[in-house]
XYZ file of N, CA, C and O in Angstrom:
384
model
N 70.369 12.510 -11.534
C 69.137 11.839 -11.183
C 68.820 10.854 -12.310
O 68.683 11.246 -13.451
N 68.765 9.583 -11.954
C 68.377 8.544 -12.903
C 67.423 7.610 -12.176
O 67.491 7.469 -10.969
N 66.575 6.945 -12.925
C 65.618 5.992 -12.353
C 64.823 6.622 -11.215
O 64.496 5.985 -10.222
N 64.579 7.923 -11.311
C 63.800 8.670 -10.333
C 64.408 8.651 -8.933
O 63.696 8.679 -7.934
N 65.724 8.550 -8.846
C 66.401 8.613 -7.548
C 67.747 9.308 -7.717
O 68.373 9.206 -8.768
N 68.200 10.019 -6.683
C 69.532 10.618 -6.769
C 70.595 9.520 -6.801
O 70.475 8.515 -6.103
N 71.600 9.735 -7.624
C 72.684 8.752 -7.753
C 74.019 9.460 -7.777
O 74.121 10.597 -8.212
N 75.021 8.742 -7.332
C 76.392 9.196 -7.474
C 77.017 8.359 -8.582
O 77.000 7.128 -8.521
N 77.528 9.031 -9.615
C 78.154 8.363 -10.746
C 79.622 8.773 -10.818
O 79.981 9.864 -10.408
N 80.421 7.904 -11.381
C 81.805 8.227 -11.702
C 82.032 7.752 -13.132
O 81.722 6.603 -13.449
N 82.567 8.597 -13.966
C 82.754 8.358 -15.411
C 81.525 7.678 -16.039
O 81.628 6.713 -16.758
N 80.351 8.228 -15.708
C 79.056 7.740 -16.210
C 78.741 6.310 -15.794
O 77.974 5.616 -16.447
N 79.311 5.863 -14.711
C 79.057 4.523 -14.191
C 78.461 4.643 -12.781
O 78.902 5.462 -11.977
N 77.461 3.817 -12.507
C 76.757 3.841 -11.220
C 77.712 3.501 -10.073
O 78.411 2.492 -10.112
N 77.727 4.356 -9.073
C 78.491 4.077 -7.862
C 77.526 3.761 -6.725
O 77.635 2.740 -6.074
N 76.563 4.626 -6.481
C 75.550 4.363 -5.459
C 74.307 5.211 -5.730
O 74.388 6.228 -6.402
N 73.183 4.756 -5.210
C 71.929 5.495 -5.342
C 71.262 5.610 -3.983
O 71.619 4.896 -3.036
N 70.318 6.504 -3.886
C 69.660 6.794 -2.609
C 68.150 6.757 -2.780
O 67.622 7.289 -3.746
N 67.468 6.136 -1.837
C 66.010 6.067 -1.811
C 65.514 6.400 -0.424
O 66.146 6.023 0.567
N 64.379 7.050 -0.370
C 63.790 7.348 0.929
C 62.618 6.417 1.204
O 61.939 5.965 0.293
N 62.430 6.122 2.468
C 61.290 5.338 2.929
C 60.716 6.065 4.145
O 61.236 7.093 4.564
N 59.672 5.506 4.721
C 59.017 6.182 5.847
C 59.956 6.356 7.049
O 60.009 7.418 7.647
N 60.701 5.288 7.395
C 61.517 5.331 8.610
C 63.025 5.315 8.380
O 63.792 5.293 9.329
N 63.424 5.287 7.122
C 64.857 5.249 6.830
C 65.095 5.646 5.375
O 64.158 5.798 4.606
N 66.347 5.824 5.046
C 66.706 5.925 3.642
C 67.648 4.776 3.333
O 68.274 4.202 4.226
N 67.723 4.407 2.068
C 68.551 3.275 1.648
C 69.638 3.745 0.711
O 69.426 4.620 -0.124
N 70.772 3.124 0.861
C 71.892 3.327 -0.029
C 71.975 2.081 -0.911
O 72.166 0.974 -0.397
N 71.790 2.238 -2.210
C 71.847 1.113 -3.139
C 73.284 0.849 -3.574
O 74.004 1.767 -3.951
N 73.700 -0.422 -3.509
C 75.107 -0.751 -3.760
C 75.355 -1.641 -4.974
O 76.485 -2.039 -5.197
N 74.380 -1.958 -5.743
C 74.507 -2.654 -7.026
C 74.849 -4.131 -6.925
O 74.401 -4.915 -7.740
N 75.648 -4.547 -5.957
C 75.952 -5.979 -5.858
C 76.022 -6.427 -4.407
O 76.423 -5.679 -3.525
N 75.622 -7.649 -4.195
C 75.647 -8.228 -2.857
C 77.082 -8.371 -2.360
O 77.346 -8.286 -1.164
N 78.018 -8.537 -3.268
C 79.431 -8.671 -2.916
C 79.917 -7.464 -2.104
O 80.657 -7.610 -1.137
N 79.460 -6.276 -2.467
C 79.886 -5.069 -1.766
C 79.303 -5.034 -0.371
O 79.996 -4.720 0.596
N 78.019 -5.375 -0.236
C 77.408 -5.421 1.093
C 78.177 -6.420 1.965
O 78.563 -6.107 3.091
N 78.436 -7.610 1.446
C 79.152 -8.639 2.214
C 80.541 -8.162 2.628
O 80.990 -8.428 3.739
N 81.211 -7.436 1.738
C 82.559 -6.932 2.024
C 82.567 -6.001 3.242
O 83.515 -6.006 4.025
N 81.495 -5.222 3.402
C 81.447 -4.218 4.461
C 80.574 -4.614 5.657
O 80.358 -3.804 6.551
N 80.086 -5.848 5.718
C 79.203 -6.264 6.821
C 79.798 -5.992 8.204
O 79.090 -5.459 9.064
N 81.057 -6.316 8.465
C 81.563 -6.030 9.821
C 81.434 -4.558 10.215
O 81.026 -4.249 11.344
N 81.727 -3.666 9.300
C 81.612 -2.232 9.611
C 80.153 -1.787 9.701
O 79.812 -0.967 10.551
N 79.318 -2.329 8.834
C 77.887 -1.994 8.863
C 77.292 -2.421 10.202
O 76.575 -1.656 10.848
N 77.602 -3.637 10.635
C 77.070 -4.138 11.911
C 77.665 -3.402 13.105
O 76.968 -3.156 14.086
N 78.934 -3.035 13.036
C 79.574 -2.313 14.145
C 78.905 -0.964 14.399
O 78.816 -0.510 15.538
N 78.406 -0.350 13.349
C 77.715 0.932 13.479
C 76.260 0.721 13.897
O 75.601 1.624 14.388
N 75.759 -0.500 13.730
C 74.380 -0.803 14.099
C 73.375 -0.532 13.003
O 72.191 -0.324 13.278
N 73.840 -0.548 11.753
C 72.931 -0.313 10.636
C 72.307 -1.616 10.174
O 72.883 -2.686 10.342
N 71.148 -1.502 9.547
C 70.507 -2.650 8.917
C 70.969 -2.710 7.474
O 71.328 -1.692 6.879
N 70.941 -3.904 6.915
C 71.311 -4.039 5.513
C 70.452 -5.104 4.870
O 69.882 -5.965 5.529
N 70.349 -4.998 3.573
C 69.570 -5.953 2.795
C 70.437 -6.560 1.720
O 71.669 -6.485 1.758
N 69.771 -7.121 0.745
C 70.424 -7.832 -0.348
C 71.509 -6.991 -1.025
O 72.636 -7.432 -1.189
N 71.170 -5.772 -1.409
C 72.114 -4.871 -2.073
C 72.007 -3.456 -1.529
O 72.321 -2.485 -2.216
N 71.548 -3.329 -0.294
C 71.334 -2.002 0.282
C 71.803 -1.929 1.727
O 71.938 -2.938 2.411
N 72.017 -0.707 2.159
C 72.215 -0.401 3.575
C 71.081 0.548 3.946
O 70.820 1.515 3.225
N 70.377 0.258 5.048
C 69.287 1.117 5.500
C 69.763 1.938 6.688
O 70.340 1.386 7.627
N 69.476 3.229 6.629
C 69.904 4.131 7.698
C 68.692 4.886 8.211
O 68.025 5.610 7.463
N 68.428 4.718 9.496
C 67.321 5.413 10.133
C 67.598 6.915 10.105
O 68.750 7.358 10.186
N 66.548 7.698 9.989
C 66.707 9.153 9.938
C 67.304 9.730 11.212
O 67.865 10.816 11.190
N 67.218 9.012 12.317
C 67.753 9.547 13.579
C 69.220 9.146 13.824
O 69.775 9.464 14.865
N 69.851 8.490 12.863
C 71.256 8.089 12.996
C 72.123 9.030 12.165
O 71.791 9.346 11.024
N 73.209 9.451 12.743
C 74.154 10.308 12.018
C 74.756 9.536 10.846
O 75.109 8.364 10.975
N 74.883 10.190 9.725
C 75.427 9.549 8.518
C 76.868 9.105 8.781
O 77.705 9.912 9.181
N 77.154 7.809 8.570
C 78.515 7.296 8.794
C 79.425 7.627 7.597
O 79.687 6.801 6.729
N 79.916 8.861 7.555
C 80.654 9.337 6.391
C 81.937 8.550 6.124
O 82.315 8.365 4.967
N 82.611 8.072 7.164
C 83.832 7.283 6.939
C 83.519 5.988 6.191
O 84.250 5.599 5.286
N 82.440 5.320 6.573
C 82.027 4.095 5.893
C 81.634 4.388 4.443
O 82.030 3.676 3.527
N 80.875 5.457 4.216
C 80.465 5.796 2.854
C 81.667 6.102 1.974
O 81.710 5.726 0.817
N 82.646 6.787 2.532
C 83.850 7.082 1.747
C 84.551 5.785 1.339
O 84.970 5.636 0.194
N 84.647 4.840 2.261
C 85.273 3.550 1.939
C 84.497 2.813 0.850
O 85.080 2.234 -0.071
N 83.172 2.824 0.958
C 82.328 2.150 -0.035
C 82.488 2.818 -1.400
O 82.671 2.142 -2.412
N 82.443 4.129 -1.435
C 82.578 4.849 -2.702
C 83.953 4.604 -3.311
O 84.069 4.332 -4.511
N 85.002 4.671 -2.507
C 86.349 4.392 -3.012
C 86.449 2.968 -3.557
O 87.046 2.730 -4.609
N 85.849 2.015 -2.845
C 85.834 0.612 -3.279
C 85.146 0.482 -4.641
O 85.646 -0.177 -5.551
N 83.974 1.127 -4.764
C 83.209 1.052 -6.009
C 83.937 1.723 -7.174
O 83.946 1.198 -8.282
N 84.540 2.863 -6.935
C 85.274 3.552 -8.005
C 86.441 2.689 -8.475
O 86.665 2.543 -9.673
N 87.149 2.102 -7.552
C 88.263 1.212 -7.914
C 87.744 -0.009 -8.676
O 88.327 -0.423 -9.684
N 86.652 -0.583 -8.208
C 86.070 -1.758 -8.841
C 85.657 -1.480 -10.291
O 85.753 -2.343 -11.148
N 85.216 -0.262 -10.564
C 84.658 0.052 -11.880
C 85.565 0.945 -12.729
O 85.157 1.414 -13.785
N 86.793 1.142 -12.308
C 87.667 2.103 -12.985
C 87.873 1.807 -14.468
O 88.048 2.729 -15.252
N 87.856 0.560 -14.872
C 88.087 0.210 -16.272
C 86.813 -0.082 -17.048
O 86.872 -0.412 -18.229
N 85.665 0.037 -16.405
C 84.392 -0.243 -17.082
C 83.916 0.964 -17.874
O 84.124 2.101 -17.475
N 83.251 0.685 -18.962
C 82.671 1.739 -19.798
C 81.141 1.671 -19.776
O 80.480 2.311 -20.571
N 80.585 0.890 -18.843
C 79.141 0.694 -18.760
C 78.586 1.307 -17.480
O 79.316 1.545 -16.521
N 77.281 1.540 -17.487
C 76.614 2.110 -16.312
C 76.608 1.116 -15.154
O 76.939 1.457 -14.025
N 76.209 -0.126 -15.438
C 76.134 -1.177 -14.424
C 77.339 -2.098 -14.534
O 77.937 -2.232 -15.593
N 77.639 -2.795 -13.440
C 78.600 -3.889 -13.506
C 78.056 -4.953 -14.450
O 76.839 -5.109 -14.572
N 78.930 -5.734 -15.086
C 78.412 -6.842 -15.897
C 77.660 -7.838 -15.006
O 77.962 -7.963 -13.822
N 76.675 -8.541 -15.563
C 75.869 -9.468 -14.755
C 76.700 -10.466 -13.944
O 76.355 -10.756 -12.804
N 77.783 -10.959 -14.498
C 78.580 -11.943 -13.757
C 79.227 -11.326 -12.510
O 79.528 -12.028 -11.548
N 79.380 -10.030 -12.461
C 79.897 -9.350 -11.271
C 78.758 -8.937 -10.341
O 78.857 -9.024 -9.137
N 77.666 -8.415 -10.936
C 76.544 -7.943 -10.121
C 75.880 -9.064 -9.366
O 75.389 -8.866 -8.259
N 75.809 -10.230 -9.969
C 75.083 -11.332 -9.372
C 75.991 -12.449 -8.902
O 75.535 -13.509 -8.504
N 77.294 -12.236 -8.913
C 78.298 -13.249 -8.560
C 78.028 -13.919 -7.223
O 78.014 -15.123 -7.118
N 77.781 -13.122 -6.186
C 77.591 -13.678 -4.843
C 76.215 -14.261 -4.635
O 75.938 -14.839 -3.612
N 75.333 -14.075 -5.590
C 73.958 -14.534 -5.417
C 73.724 -15.905 -6.034
O 72.686 -16.494 -5.837
N 74.650 -16.395 -6.809
C 74.439 -17.664 -7.496
C 74.818 -18.842 -6.632
O 75.556 -18.771 -5.735
């Protein structure tokens, strides 16, 4: 638990975080690049997404196959990093 939200870490590096809202919960993905990478799958399942998040309504079954792909992608992306967050040039790359 960091930043008052449950998080999944790998080698002390942020992989994903979870937040609850009134009608959904959000999966935090740290960079817009990751959301863009998975948009076809996110849309195929009918999920909403934001700048760096995926929103999942409480009445939708958790898409575990998609989450596994995202987590595997993030672990591979950060395998050589020794920091909690991606460097700014990676986190904000797609936003500039």
